[in-house]
PDB file of C-alpha atoms in Angstrom:
ATOM      1  CA  MET T   1     -73.893  10.108 -24.522  1.00 44.00           C
ATOM      2  CA  LYS T   2     -74.591  12.437 -27.409  1.00 44.00           C
ATOM      3  CA  LYS T   3     -74.478  11.164 -30.924  1.00 45.00           C
ATOM      4  CA  GLY T   4     -70.986  11.410 -32.351  1.00 45.00           C
ATOM      5  CA  THR T   5     -69.320  11.255 -28.894  1.00 44.00           C
ATOM      6  CA  ILE T   6     -66.520   8.751 -28.385  1.00 41.00           C
ATOM      7  CA  ALA T   7     -66.764   7.273 -24.888  1.00 42.00           C
ATOM      8  CA  GLN T   8     -64.218   5.214 -23.013  1.00 44.00           C
ATOM      9  CA  ILE T   9     -64.870   3.553 -19.746  1.00 39.00           C
ATOM     10  CA  VAL T  10     -61.641   3.239 -17.753  1.00 39.00           C
ATOM     11  CA  PRO T  11     -61.671   1.189 -14.547  1.00 42.00           C
ATOM     12  CA  PHE T  12     -59.708   2.430 -11.520  1.00 39.00           C
ATOM     13  CA  LEU T  13     -59.161   0.702  -8.222  1.00 39.00           C
ATOM     14  CA  PHE T  14     -58.148   2.833  -5.250  1.00 40.00           C
ATOM     15  CA  THR T  15     -58.130   2.302  -1.541  1.00 44.00           C
ATOM     16  CA  SER T  16     -58.912   5.325   0.608  1.00 43.00           C
ATOM     17  CA  ASN T  17     -57.379   3.830   3.755  1.00 47.00           C
ATOM     18  CA  ALA T  18     -54.683   1.142   3.681  1.00 43.00           C
ATOM     19  CA  THR T  19     -55.856  -0.263   6.992  1.00 44.00           C
ATOM     20  CA  GLU T  20     -59.345  -0.800   5.668  1.00 43.00           C
ATOM     21  CA  GLN T  21     -58.548  -2.530   2.418  1.00 47.00           C
ATOM     22  CA  PRO T  22     -60.977  -5.446   2.688  1.00 44.00           C
ATOM     23  CA  ARG T  23     -63.952  -3.103   3.257  1.00 46.00           C
ATOM     24  CA  ASN T  24     -63.155  -0.027   1.208  1.00 45.00           C
ATOM     25  CA  HIS T  25     -62.006  -1.390  -2.136  1.00 45.00           C
ATOM     26  CA  ARG T  26     -64.405   0.135  -4.654  1.00 42.00           C
ATOM     27  CA  ARG T  27     -64.576  -0.106  -8.379  1.00 43.00           C
ATOM     28  CA  PHE T  28     -65.803   2.903 -10.242  1.00 39.00           C
ATOM     29  CA  PHE T  29     -65.716   4.208 -13.736  1.00 38.00           C
ATOM     30  CA  ALA T  30     -64.510   7.482 -15.114  1.00 40.00           C
ATOM     31  CA  VAL T  31     -66.425   8.447 -18.117  1.00 39.00           C
ATOM     32  CA  ILE T  32     -64.179  10.391 -20.391  1.00 39.00           C
ATOM     33  CA  ALA T  33     -66.324  12.197 -22.868  1.00 40.00           C
ATOM     34  CA  THR T  34     -64.450  13.697 -25.755  1.00 42.00           C
ATOM     35  CA  THR T  35     -65.997  16.370 -27.939  1.00 42.00           C
ATOM     36  CA  ASN T  36     -64.519  18.547 -30.639  1.00 45.00           C
ATOM     37  CA  SER T  37     -63.225  21.126 -28.154  1.00 43.00           C
ATOM     38  CA  SER T  38     -63.301  19.844 -24.588  1.00 43.00           C
ATOM     39  CA  LEU T  39     -62.566  16.943 -22.288  1.00 43.00           C
ATOM     40  CA  THR T  40     -65.025  16.278 -19.484  1.00 45.00           C
ATOM     41  CA  ILE T  41     -64.338  13.834 -16.638  1.00 45.00           C
ATOM     42  CA  LYS T  42     -67.287  12.809 -14.506  1.00 50.00           C
ATOM     43  CA  MET T  43     -66.228  11.261 -11.253  1.00 52.00           C
ATOM     44  CA  ASN T  44     -67.346  10.832  -7.665  1.00 57.00           C
ATOM     45  CA  PRO T  45     -65.910  13.776  -5.601  1.00 53.00           C
ATOM     46  CA  MET T  46     -64.584  11.398  -2.899  1.00 57.00           C
ATOM     47  CA  LYS T  47     -62.725   9.464  -5.548  1.00 54.00           C
ATOM     48  CA  ILE T  48     -61.188  12.670  -6.899  1.00 51.00           C
ATOM     49  CA  PHE T  49     -59.814  13.371  -3.406  1.00 49.00           C
ATOM     50  CA  SER T  50     -58.430   9.829  -3.129  1.00 55.00           C
ATOM     51  CA  ILE T  51     -56.781  10.013  -6.550  1.00 52.00           C
ATOM     52  CA  THR T  52     -55.278  13.424  -5.785  1.00 54.00           C
ATOM     53  CA  ARG T  53     -53.799  12.172  -2.536  1.00 58.00           C
ATOM     54  CA  SER T  54     -52.350   9.080  -4.188  1.00 55.00           C
ATOM     55  CA  LEU T  55     -50.810  11.093  -7.019  1.00 53.00           C
ATOM     56  CA  PHE T  56     -49.262  13.515  -4.511  1.00 53.00           C
ATOM     57  CA  VAL T  57     -47.588  10.687  -2.590  1.00 50.00           C
ATOM     58  CA  LEU T  58     -46.386   9.057  -5.824  1.00 51.00           C
ATOM     59  CA  GLY T  59     -44.952  12.354  -7.038  1.00 54.00           C
ATOM     60  CA  LEU T  60     -43.130  12.886  -3.743  1.00 50.00           C
ATOM     61  CA  LEU T  61     -41.564   9.410  -3.921  1.00 50.00           C
ATOM     62  CA  LEU T  62     -40.459   9.990  -7.503  1.00 49.00           C
ATOM     63  CA  ALA T  63     -38.898  13.323  -6.572  1.00 51.00           C
ATOM     64  CA  VAL T  64     -36.898  11.760  -3.728  1.00 46.00           C
ATOM     65  CA  THR T  65     -35.768   8.862  -5.933  1.00 49.00           C
ATOM     66  CA  ILE T  66     -34.609  11.163  -8.726  1.00 47.00           C
ATOM     67  CA  SER T  67     -32.805  13.412  -6.245  1.00 49.00           C
ATOM     68  CA  CYS T  68     -30.916  10.458  -4.705  1.00 46.00           C
ATOM     69  CA  SER T  69     -30.061   9.146  -8.160  1.00 48.00           C
ATOM     70  CA  ASP T  70     -28.649  12.530  -9.151  1.00 50.00           C
ATOM     71  CA  ASP T  71     -26.565  12.666  -5.970  1.00 50.00           C
ATOM     72  CA  ASP T  72     -25.130   9.207  -6.708  1.00 51.00           C
ATOM     73  CA  ASP T  73     -24.270  10.227 -10.264  1.00 51.00           C
ATOM     74  CA  ASN T  74     -22.476  13.358  -9.060  1.00 57.00           C
ATOM     75  CA  GLN T  75     -20.387  11.611  -6.383  1.00 57.00           C
ATOM     76  CA  GLN T  76     -16.706  11.268  -7.284  1.00 57.00           C
ATOM     77  CA  PRO T  77     -14.661   8.343  -5.913  1.00 66.00           C
ATOM     78  CA  VAL T  78     -12.418   9.487  -3.068  1.00 72.00           C
ATOM     79  CA  SER T  79      -8.790   8.401  -3.468  1.00 86.00           C
ATOM     80  CA  ASN T  80      -6.727   7.400  -0.447  1.00 94.00           C
ATOM     81  CA  ASP T  81      -3.581   9.317   0.499  1.00 96.00           C
ATOM     82  CA  VAL T  82      -1.461   6.268  -0.307  1.00 97.00           C
ATOM     83  CA  MET T  83      -2.618   3.521  -2.661  1.00 97.00           C
ATOM     84  CA  LEU T  84      -1.323   0.205  -3.980  1.00 97.00           C
ATOM     85  CA  LYS T  85      -1.278   0.138  -7.776  1.00 96.00           C
ATOM     86  CA  ASP T  86       0.008  -2.295 -10.390  1.00 94.00           C
ATOM     87  CA  ALA T  87       3.171  -1.154 -12.160  1.00 93.00           C
ATOM     88  CA  GLY T  88       3.526  -3.870 -14.769  1.00 91.00           C
ATOM     89  CA  SER T  89       6.340  -6.317 -14.096  1.00 92.00           C
ATOM     90  CA  LEU T  90       7.139  -4.526 -10.832  1.00 95.00           C
ATOM     91  CA  GLY T  91       3.856  -5.656  -9.318  1.00 94.00           C
ATOM     92  CA  LYS T  92       2.088  -3.632  -6.618  1.00 96.00           C
ATOM     93  CA  VAL T  93       3.828  -0.376  -5.687  1.00 98.00           C
ATOM     94  CA  LEU T  94       2.970   2.478  -3.342  1.00 98.00           C
ATOM     95  CA  THR T  95       1.523   5.563  -5.022  1.00 98.00           C
ATOM     96  CA  ASP T  96       0.038   8.851  -3.909  1.00 97.00           C
ATOM     97  CA  LYS T  97      -3.685   9.645  -4.281  1.00 95.00           C
ATOM     98  CA  ASP T  98      -3.179  10.491  -7.970  1.00 96.00           C
ATOM     99  CA  GLY T  99      -1.465   7.182  -8.762  1.00 96.00           C
ATOM    100  CA  ARG T 100       2.080   8.601  -8.925  1.00 97.00           C
ATOM    101  CA  SER T 101       4.732   6.063  -7.892  1.00 98.00           C
ATOM    102  CA  LEU T 102       6.724   6.498  -4.677  1.00 98.00           C
ATOM    103  CA  TYR T 103      10.376   5.508  -4.189  1.00 98.00           C
ATOM    104  CA  PHE T 104      13.040   4.526  -1.658  1.00 98.00           C
ATOM    105  CA  PHE T 105      16.596   5.925  -1.809  1.00 98.00           C
ATOM    106  CA  THR T 106      19.268   3.401  -0.773  1.00 98.00           C
ATOM    107  CA  LYS T 107      21.532   6.157   0.585  1.00 98.00           C
ATOM    108  CA  ASP T 108      18.903   6.851   3.249  1.00 98.00           C
ATOM    109  CA  ALA T 109      20.537   4.113   5.302  1.00 97.00           C
ATOM    110  CA  GLY T 110      19.853   5.763   8.640  1.00 96.00           C
ATOM    111  CA  THR T 111      16.848   7.566  10.068  1.00 93.00           C
ATOM    112  CA  THR T 112      17.104  10.768   7.982  1.00 95.00           C
ATOM    113  CA  SER T 113      17.005  11.748   4.320  1.00 97.00           C
ATOM    114  CA  VAL T 114      20.309  12.511   2.604  1.00 97.00           C
ATOM    115  CA  CYS T 115      18.733  13.641  -0.680  1.00 98.00           C
ATOM    116  CA  THR T 116      19.374  17.388  -0.729  1.00 97.00           C
ATOM    117  CA  GLY T 117      20.036  20.215  -3.186  1.00 95.00           C
ATOM    118  CA  GLN T 118      19.831  19.161  -6.837  1.00 96.00           C
ATOM    119  CA  CYS T 119      18.790  15.666  -5.767  1.00 97.00           C
ATOM    120  CA  LEU T 120      15.440  17.104  -4.658  1.00 97.00           C
ATOM    121  CA  THR T 121      14.856  18.623  -8.089  1.00 97.00           C
ATOM    122  CA  ARG T 122      14.722  15.162  -9.646  1.00 98.00           C
ATOM    123  CA  TRP T 123      13.334  13.418  -6.568  1.00 98.00           C
ATOM    124  CA  PRO T 124      10.793  15.655  -4.775  1.00 98.00           C
ATOM    125  CA  VAL T 125       9.707  14.577  -1.298  1.00 98.00           C
ATOM    126  CA  PHE T 126       6.323  13.019  -0.570  1.00 98.00           C
ATOM    127  CA  SER T 127       4.511  14.282   2.497  1.00 97.00           C
ATOM    128  CA  VAL T 128       1.124  13.940   4.193  1.00 96.00           C
ATOM    129  CA  ALA T 129       0.028  16.267   6.958  1.00 92.00           C
ATOM    130  CA  ASN T 130      -0.779  13.689   9.619  1.00 91.00           C
ATOM    131  CA  PRO T 131       0.298  10.039   9.242  1.00 91.00           C
ATOM    132  CA  THR T 132      -1.871   9.001  12.208  1.00 89.00           C
ATOM    133  CA  SER T 133      -5.002   9.823  10.206  1.00 91.00           C
ATOM    134  CA  ILE T 134      -3.657   8.825   6.794  1.00 94.00           C
ATOM    135  CA  LYS T 135      -6.168   7.217   4.403  1.00 96.00           C
ATOM    136  CA  LEU T 136      -4.798   3.963   3.013  1.00 96.00           C
ATOM    137  CA  ASP T 137      -5.661   1.204   0.576  1.00 96.00           C
ATOM    138  CA  ALA T 138      -6.222  -2.298   1.902  1.00 95.00           C
ATOM    139  CA  GLY T 139      -2.887  -3.986   2.552  1.00 94.00           C
ATOM    140  CA  LEU T 140      -1.303  -0.880   4.081  1.00 97.00           C
ATOM    141  CA  LYS T 141      -1.022  -0.097   7.809  1.00 95.00           C
ATOM    142  CA  ALA T 142      -0.948   3.383   9.345  1.00 95.00           C
ATOM    143  CA  SER T 143       1.642   2.203  11.883  1.00 96.00           C
ATOM    144  CA  ASP T 144       4.163   1.779   9.025  1.00 97.00           C
ATOM    145  CA  PHE T 145       3.993   5.503   8.176  1.00 97.00           C
ATOM    146  CA  ALA T 146       5.598   8.417  10.011  1.00 97.00           C
ATOM    147  CA  ASN T 147       6.845  11.940   9.360  1.00 97.00           C
ATOM    148  CA  ILE T 148      10.397  13.199   9.763  1.00 97.00           C
ATOM    149  CA  THR T 149      11.677  16.745   9.688  1.00 96.00           C
ATOM    150  CA  ARG T 150      14.503  17.042   7.192  1.00 96.00           C
ATOM    151  CA  THR T 151      17.610  19.177   7.751  1.00 94.00           C
ATOM    152  CA  ASP T 152      16.071  21.792   5.429  1.00 94.00           C
ATOM    153  CA  GLY T 153      13.009  21.984   7.702  1.00 95.00           C
ATOM    154  CA  VAL T 154      10.693  20.224   5.246  1.00 96.00           C
ATOM    155  CA  THR T 155       8.394  17.470   6.496  1.00 97.00           C
ATOM    156  CA  GLN T 156       8.754  14.136   4.699  1.00 98.00           C
ATOM    157  CA  THR T 157       6.665  10.978   5.095  1.00 98.00           C
ATOM    158  CA  THR T 158       8.394   7.636   5.629  1.00 98.00           C
ATOM    159  CA  TYR T 159       7.246   4.057   5.088  1.00 98.00           C
ATOM    160  CA  LYS T 160       8.830   1.370   7.271  1.00 98.00           C
ATOM    161  CA  GLY T 161      11.561   3.882   8.055  1.00 97.00           C
ATOM    162  CA  TRP T 162      12.317   4.743   4.418  1.00 98.00           C
ATOM    163  CA  PRO T 163      11.705   8.371   3.329  1.00 98.00           C
ATOM    164  CA  LEU T 164       9.387   8.511   0.302  1.00 98.00           C
ATOM    165  CA  TYR T 165      10.007  10.413  -2.925  1.00 98.00           C
ATOM    166  CA  TYR T 166       8.556  11.079  -6.368  1.00 98.00           C
ATOM    167  CA  PHE T 167      10.545  10.898  -9.620  1.00 98.00           C
ATOM    168  CA  GLN T 168      10.224  14.001 -11.785  1.00 97.00           C
ATOM    169  CA  ASP T 169      10.140  12.032 -15.066  1.00 97.00           C
ATOM    170  CA  ASP T 170       7.068  10.020 -14.028  1.00 97.00           C
ATOM    171  CA  ALA T 171       4.641  12.075 -16.082  1.00 91.00           C
ATOM    172  CA  ALA T 172       1.542   9.904 -15.703  1.00 93.00           C
ATOM    173  CA  ALA T 173      -0.113   7.697 -13.129  1.00 93.00           C
ATOM    174  CA  GLY T 174       1.416   4.226 -13.267  1.00 92.00           C
ATOM    175  CA  ASP T 175       4.837   5.387 -14.481  1.00 96.00           C
ATOM    176  CA  ALA T 176       7.811   3.915 -12.603  1.00 97.00           C
ATOM    177  CA  LYS T 177      10.675   5.249 -14.699  1.00 97.00           C
ATOM    178  CA  GLY T 178      12.858   5.793 -11.656  1.00 98.00           C
ATOM    179  CA  GLU T 179      13.108   2.075 -10.815  1.00 98.00           C
ATOM    180  CA  GLY T 180      16.746   1.037 -10.450  1.00 97.00           C
ATOM    181  CA  MET T 181      18.016   4.501 -11.380  1.00 97.00           C
ATOM    182  CA  GLY T 182      21.732   4.597 -10.609  1.00 97.00           C
ATOM    183  CA  ASN T 183      21.256   1.393  -8.609  1.00 97.00           C
ATOM    184  CA  LEU T 184      20.063   3.750  -5.854  1.00 98.00           C
ATOM    185  CA  TRP T 185      16.325   4.265  -6.353  1.00 98.00           C
ATOM    186  CA  TYR T 186      13.634   1.599  -6.053  1.00 98.00           C
ATOM    187  CA  VAL T 187       9.851   1.747  -6.071  1.00 98.00           C
ATOM    188  CA  ALA T 188       8.322   1.472  -2.617  1.00 98.00           C
ATOM    189  CA  LYS T 189       6.629  -1.868  -1.940  1.00 98.00           C
ATOM    190  CA  THR T 190       4.996  -3.569   1.009  1.00 97.00           C
ATOM    191  CA  LYS T 191       6.631  -6.977   0.641  1.00 96.00           C
ATOM    192  CA  TYR T 192      10.333  -6.545   0.139  1.00 98.00           C
ATOM    193  CA  THR T 193      12.164  -9.497   1.646  1.00 98.00           C
ATOM    194  CA  VAL T 194      15.412  -7.536   1.368  1.00 98.00           C
ATOM    195  CA  MET T 195      16.429  -4.030   0.318  1.00 98.00           C
ATOM    196  CA  LEU T 196      19.733  -2.302  -0.420  1.00 98.00           C
ATOM    197  CA  SER T 197      21.567   0.345   1.602  1.00 98.00           C
ATOM    198  CA  ASN T 198      24.525   2.543   0.694  1.00 98.00           C
ATOM    199  CA  ALA T 199      26.595   3.776   3.616  1.00 98.00           C
ATOM    200  CA  GLN T 200      29.942   4.077   5.294  1.00 98.00           C
ATOM    201  CA  LEU T 201      30.678   0.885   7.235  1.00 98.00           C
ATOM    202  CA  VAL T 202      31.383   1.644  10.891  1.00 98.00           C
ATOM    203  CA  GLY T 203      32.378  -1.246  13.135  1.00 98.00           C
ATOM    204  CA  ASN T 204      31.647  -1.935  16.772  1.00 98.00           C
ATOM    205  CA  ASP T 205      35.143  -0.586  17.449  1.00 98.00           C
ATOM    206  CA  GLY T 206      34.064   2.826  16.101  1.00 98.00           C
ATOM    207  CA  LYS T 207      36.396   2.622  13.105  1.00 98.00           C
ATOM    208  CA  SER T 208      35.385   3.207   9.479  1.00 98.00           C
ATOM    209  CA  TYR T 209      35.874   0.364   7.013  1.00 98.00           C
ATOM    210  CA  LYS T 210      35.862  -0.088   3.261  1.00 98.00           C
ATOM    211  CA  ALA T 211      34.214  -3.003   1.444  1.00 96.00           C
ATOM    212  CA  ASP T 212      37.415  -5.080   1.728  1.00 96.00           C
ATOM    213  CA  TYR T 213      37.395  -4.548   5.531  1.00 97.00           C
ATOM    214  CA  THR T 214      40.498  -2.442   5.559  1.00 97.00           C
ATOM    215  CA  GLU T 215      40.224   0.782   7.481  1.00 98.00           C
ATOM    216  CA  GLY T 216      39.212   3.781   5.446  1.00 98.00           C
ATOM    217  CA  THR T 217      36.403   6.003   4.235  1.00 98.00           C
ATOM    218  CA  ALA T 218      34.233   4.699   1.416  1.00 98.00           C
ATOM    219  CA  GLU T 219      30.576   4.151   0.667  1.00 98.00           C
ATOM    220  CA  THR T 220      29.572   0.489   0.386  1.00 98.00           C
ATOM    221  CA  GLN T 221      26.311  -1.006  -0.854  1.00 98.00           C
ATOM    222  CA  PHE T 222      24.991  -3.981   1.093  1.00 98.00           C
ATOM    223  CA  ILE T 223      21.856  -6.034   1.640  1.00 98.00           C
ATOM    224  CA  VAL T 224      19.470  -5.168   4.471  1.00 98.00           C
ATOM    225  CA  ASP T 225      16.015  -6.374   5.469  1.00 98.00           C
ATOM    226  CA  SER T 226      12.811  -4.545   4.538  1.00 98.00           C
ATOM    227  CA  LEU T 227      13.275  -2.175   7.497  1.00 98.00           C
ATOM    228  CA  GLY T 228      16.855  -1.309   6.568  1.00 98.00           C
ATOM    229  CA  ARG T 229      18.535  -3.482   9.214  1.00 98.00           C
ATOM    230  CA  THR T 230      21.969  -4.796   8.224  1.00 98.00           C
ATOM    231  CA  LEU T 231      22.368  -8.481   7.333  1.00 98.00           C
ATOM    232  CA  TYR T 232      25.603 -10.447   7.702  1.00 98.00           C
ATOM    233  CA  ALA T 233      27.170 -13.746   6.660  1.00 98.00           C
ATOM    234  CA  PHE T 234      29.419 -15.919   8.846  1.00 98.00           C
ATOM    235  CA  ALA T 235      32.783 -16.730   7.288  1.00 98.00           C
ATOM    236  CA  ARG T 236      32.787 -20.221   8.842  1.00 98.00           C
ATOM    237  CA  ASP T 237      29.462 -21.246   7.302  1.00 98.00           C
ATOM    238  CA  SER T 238      29.326 -23.356   4.165  1.00 98.00           C
ATOM    239  CA  SER T 239      26.772 -23.405   1.370  1.00 98.00           C
ATOM    240  CA  MET T 240      23.251 -23.701   2.812  1.00 98.00           C
ATOM    241  CA  ASN T 241      24.702 -24.719   6.175  1.00 98.00           C
ATOM    242  CA  ASN T 242      24.468 -22.702   9.411  1.00 98.00           C
ATOM    243  CA  ASN T 243      27.480 -23.383  11.656  1.00 98.00           C
ATOM    244  CA  TRP T 244      26.693 -20.730  14.255  1.00 98.00           C
ATOM    245  CA  THR T 245      23.226 -21.314  15.695  1.00 98.00           C
ATOM    246  CA  THR T 246      23.026 -23.816  18.580  1.00 98.00           C
ATOM    247  CA  ASN T 247      19.438 -23.315  19.774  1.00 98.00           C
ATOM    248  CA  ASP T 248      20.796 -21.797  22.972  1.00 98.00           C
ATOM    249  CA  ALA T 249      18.987 -18.477  23.452  1.00 97.00           C
ATOM    250  CA  THR T 250      21.917 -16.642  25.051  1.00 97.00           C
ATOM    251  CA  HIS T 251      24.432 -17.809  22.442  1.00 98.00           C
ATOM    252  CA  ASP T 252      22.140 -17.237  19.460  1.00 98.00           C
ATOM    253  CA  ALA T 253      21.128 -13.725  20.570  1.00 98.00           C
ATOM    254  CA  THR T 254      24.557 -12.414  19.529  1.00 98.00           C
ATOM    255  CA  TRP T 255      23.860 -13.311  15.896  1.00 98.00           C
ATOM    256  CA  PRO T 256      20.114 -13.981  15.445  1.00 98.00           C
ATOM    257  CA  ILE T 257      19.118 -15.599  12.182  1.00 98.00           C
ATOM    258  CA  TYR T 258      17.090 -13.660   9.608  1.00 98.00           C
ATOM    259  CA  GLU T 259      13.907 -15.670   9.689  1.00 98.00           C
ATOM    260  CA  VAL T 260      11.449 -15.577   6.764  1.00 98.00           C
ATOM    261  CA  ASN T 261       8.390 -17.571   5.772  1.00 95.00           C
ATOM    262  CA  THR T 262       8.594 -16.943   2.020  1.00 97.00           C
ATOM    263  CA  ILE T 263      10.815 -14.996  -0.350  1.00 98.00           C
ATOM    264  CA  GLU T 264       8.764 -12.168  -1.798  1.00 97.00           C
ATOM    265  CA  ASP T 265       9.865  -8.941  -3.512  1.00 98.00           C
ATOM    266  CA  ILE T 266      13.556  -8.296  -4.184  1.00 97.00           C
ATOM    267  CA  PRO T 267      15.085  -5.053  -5.566  1.00 97.00           C
ATOM    268  CA  SER T 268      15.381  -5.319  -9.334  1.00 96.00           C
ATOM    269  CA  ALA T 269      19.183  -4.998  -9.174  1.00 96.00           C
ATOM    270  CA  LEU T 270      19.410  -8.349  -7.388  1.00 98.00           C
ATOM    271  CA  ASP T 271      18.879 -11.825  -8.819  1.00 98.00           C
ATOM    272  CA  LYS T 272      16.023 -13.439  -6.929  1.00 98.00           C
ATOM    273  CA  THR T 273      17.212 -16.929  -7.851  1.00 98.00           C
ATOM    274  CA  LEU T 274      20.288 -16.407  -5.657  1.00 98.00           C
ATOM    275  CA  PHE T 275      18.101 -16.302  -2.543  1.00 98.00           C
ATOM    276  CA  GLY T 276      16.908 -19.405  -0.742  1.00 98.00           C
ATOM    277  CA  THR T 277      16.009 -20.746   2.695  1.00 98.00           C
ATOM    278  CA  ILE T 278      17.279 -23.404   5.055  1.00 98.00           C
ATOM    279  CA  THR T 279      15.630 -24.847   8.149  1.00 98.00           C
ATOM    280  CA  VAL T 280      17.475 -24.199  11.413  1.00 98.00           C
ATOM    281  CA  PHE T 281      15.928 -25.726  14.551  1.00 98.00           C
ATOM    282  CA  GLY T 282      12.481 -25.520  13.019  1.00 97.00           C
ATOM    283  CA  LYS T 283      12.882 -21.971  11.672  1.00 98.00           C
ATOM    284  CA  LYS T 284      13.398 -20.840   8.063  1.00 98.00           C
ATOM    285  CA  GLN T 285      16.562 -18.793   7.585  1.00 98.00           C
ATOM    286  CA  LEU T 286      17.133 -16.695   4.463  1.00 98.00           C
ATOM    287  CA  THR T 287      20.263 -17.385   2.408  1.00 98.00           C
ATOM    288  CA  TYR T 288      22.026 -15.422  -0.344  1.00 98.00           C
ATOM    289  CA  LYS T 289      24.449 -17.149  -2.695  1.00 98.00           C
ATOM    290  CA  GLY T 290      24.295 -20.026  -0.251  1.00 98.00           C
ATOM    291  CA  TRP T 291      25.276 -17.879   2.763  1.00 98.00           C
ATOM    292  CA  PRO T 292      22.863 -18.040   5.718  1.00 99.00           C
ATOM    293  CA  LEU T 293      21.967 -14.466   6.767  1.00 99.00           C
ATOM    294  CA  TYR T 294      22.066 -13.052  10.302  1.00 99.00           C
ATOM    295  CA  TYR T 295      21.511  -9.874  12.299  1.00 98.00           C
ATOM    296  CA  PHE T 296      24.072  -8.596  14.820  1.00 98.00           C
ATOM    297  CA  GLY T 297      22.700  -8.278  18.345  1.00 98.00           C
ATOM    298  CA  LEU T 298      24.626  -5.071  19.100  1.00 98.00           C
ATOM    299  CA  ASP T 299      22.986  -3.349  16.107  1.00 98.00           C
ATOM    300  CA  ALA T 300      19.921  -3.445  18.391  1.00 98.00           C
ATOM    301  CA  MET T 301      17.650  -4.204  15.411  1.00 98.00           C
ATOM    302  CA  ASP T 302      17.920  -0.557  14.333  1.00 98.00           C
ATOM    303  CA  LYS T 303      18.064   0.801  10.812  1.00 98.00           C
ATOM    304  CA  GLY T 304      21.584   1.853   9.874  1.00 97.00           C
ATOM    305  CA  PRO T 305      24.219   0.370  12.233  1.00 98.00           C
ATOM    306  CA  THR T 306      26.915  -1.922  10.765  1.00 98.00           C
ATOM    307  CA  LYS T 307      28.770  -2.733  13.981  1.00 98.00           C
ATOM    308  CA  GLY T 308      29.133  -6.412  13.111  1.00 98.00           C
ATOM    309  CA  VAL T 309      31.784  -5.790  10.450  1.00 98.00           C
ATOM    310  CA  SER T 310      34.532  -5.514  13.086  1.00 98.00           C
ATOM    311  CA  PHE T 311      33.309  -8.151  15.530  1.00 98.00           C
ATOM    312  CA  PRO T 312      35.253  -9.980  16.825  1.00 97.00           C
ATOM    313  CA  ARG T 313      37.581  -8.745  14.087  1.00 97.00           C
ATOM    314  CA  PRO T 314      37.045  -7.480  10.524  1.00 98.00           C
ATOM    315  CA  GLY T 315      36.061 -10.107   7.957  1.00 97.00           C
ATOM    316  CA  VAL T 316      34.586 -12.741  10.286  1.00 98.00           C
ATOM    317  CA  TRP T 317      31.046 -11.434   9.877  1.00 98.00           C
ATOM    318  CA  PRO T 318      30.985  -9.598   6.526  1.00 98.00           C
ATOM    319  CA  ILE T 319      28.082  -7.708   5.019  1.00 98.00           C
ATOM    320  CA  VAL T 320      26.662  -9.293   1.828  1.00 98.00           C
ATOM    321  CA  ASN T 321      26.133  -7.724  -1.579  1.00 98.00           C
ATOM    322  CA  LYS T 322      26.310  -8.492  -5.304  1.00 97.00           C
ATOM    323  CA  GLU T 323      30.084  -8.851  -5.038  1.00 97.00           C
ATOM    324  CA  SER T 324      29.927 -11.485  -2.301  1.00 98.00           C
ATOM    325  CA  PRO T 325      31.420 -14.814  -3.405  1.00 98.00           C
ATOM    326  CA  ILE T 326      29.358 -17.976  -3.662  1.00 98.00           C
ATOM    327  CA  ALA T 327      29.431 -19.839  -0.340  1.00 98.00           C
ATOM    328  CA  PRO T 328      31.821 -22.800  -0.388  1.00 97.00           C
ATOM    329  CA  LYS T 329      30.483 -26.347  -0.388  1.00 94.00           C
TER     330      LYS T 329
END
């Protein structure tokens, strides 16, 4: 080296062929000579080729890694068509992909929607194009969703037979301001043990009845199961005591018990503490105000019918609601 030159000896270790590592590892030195105006690197030509190849491969790997990282950063989470979101004290409720709460309307007691005209201004319908390919959060099943065609020709999506709606005053995701509105609107949930329906009572005799079981036209609210199927009490039962069921399949099929494992969600208008269970021939039957609850066989386990109110005569098998008396001891 010339006088005044600063020299550094930098060791490098490269392998020209990965399959020949034991034989081809070589140590060499790059002499970096620095002068006032230039930088000179003296190196074996074969080593220059090896270094160049290694740097090319390293650069390619870095480029791929950075590209993948950028793609990951740019990906946006995809929301499902229907989600389950916390709504404070209401617990988990159904929402659309933007987190807007969905509702049931208790007057939709049958298989169609009765919210029309100005009702739709406050309660717009919820609809997805194809329920069979609907994207859902865990805890939801596609088989519980369907589409109906309303009388106005609009398609509306249903959950467990209940048409789904928005509430216009829910301005932000997570709002559930429509809960309990008019004692008619309730947030949609997966685990209702019972729901409420509002409808004209029509007996098995084809006659219309009022809540006091006299003949006449009037809307009555009553308790149904989560699928909207009417529940009844038996006038000859006593508090927490089933006097109908005999464990004979033919006899019991006329008035099957409403069997539940646990009491879960209840519409906010009802007092959950008034519900209980009793054990009947090894099965748990739901009770309300001490009354064991039943289905009517001739309702065919469909949403809407109330044929049991006149069988065998009015008042023997009443519907149940908030006005029902406490069962006698």
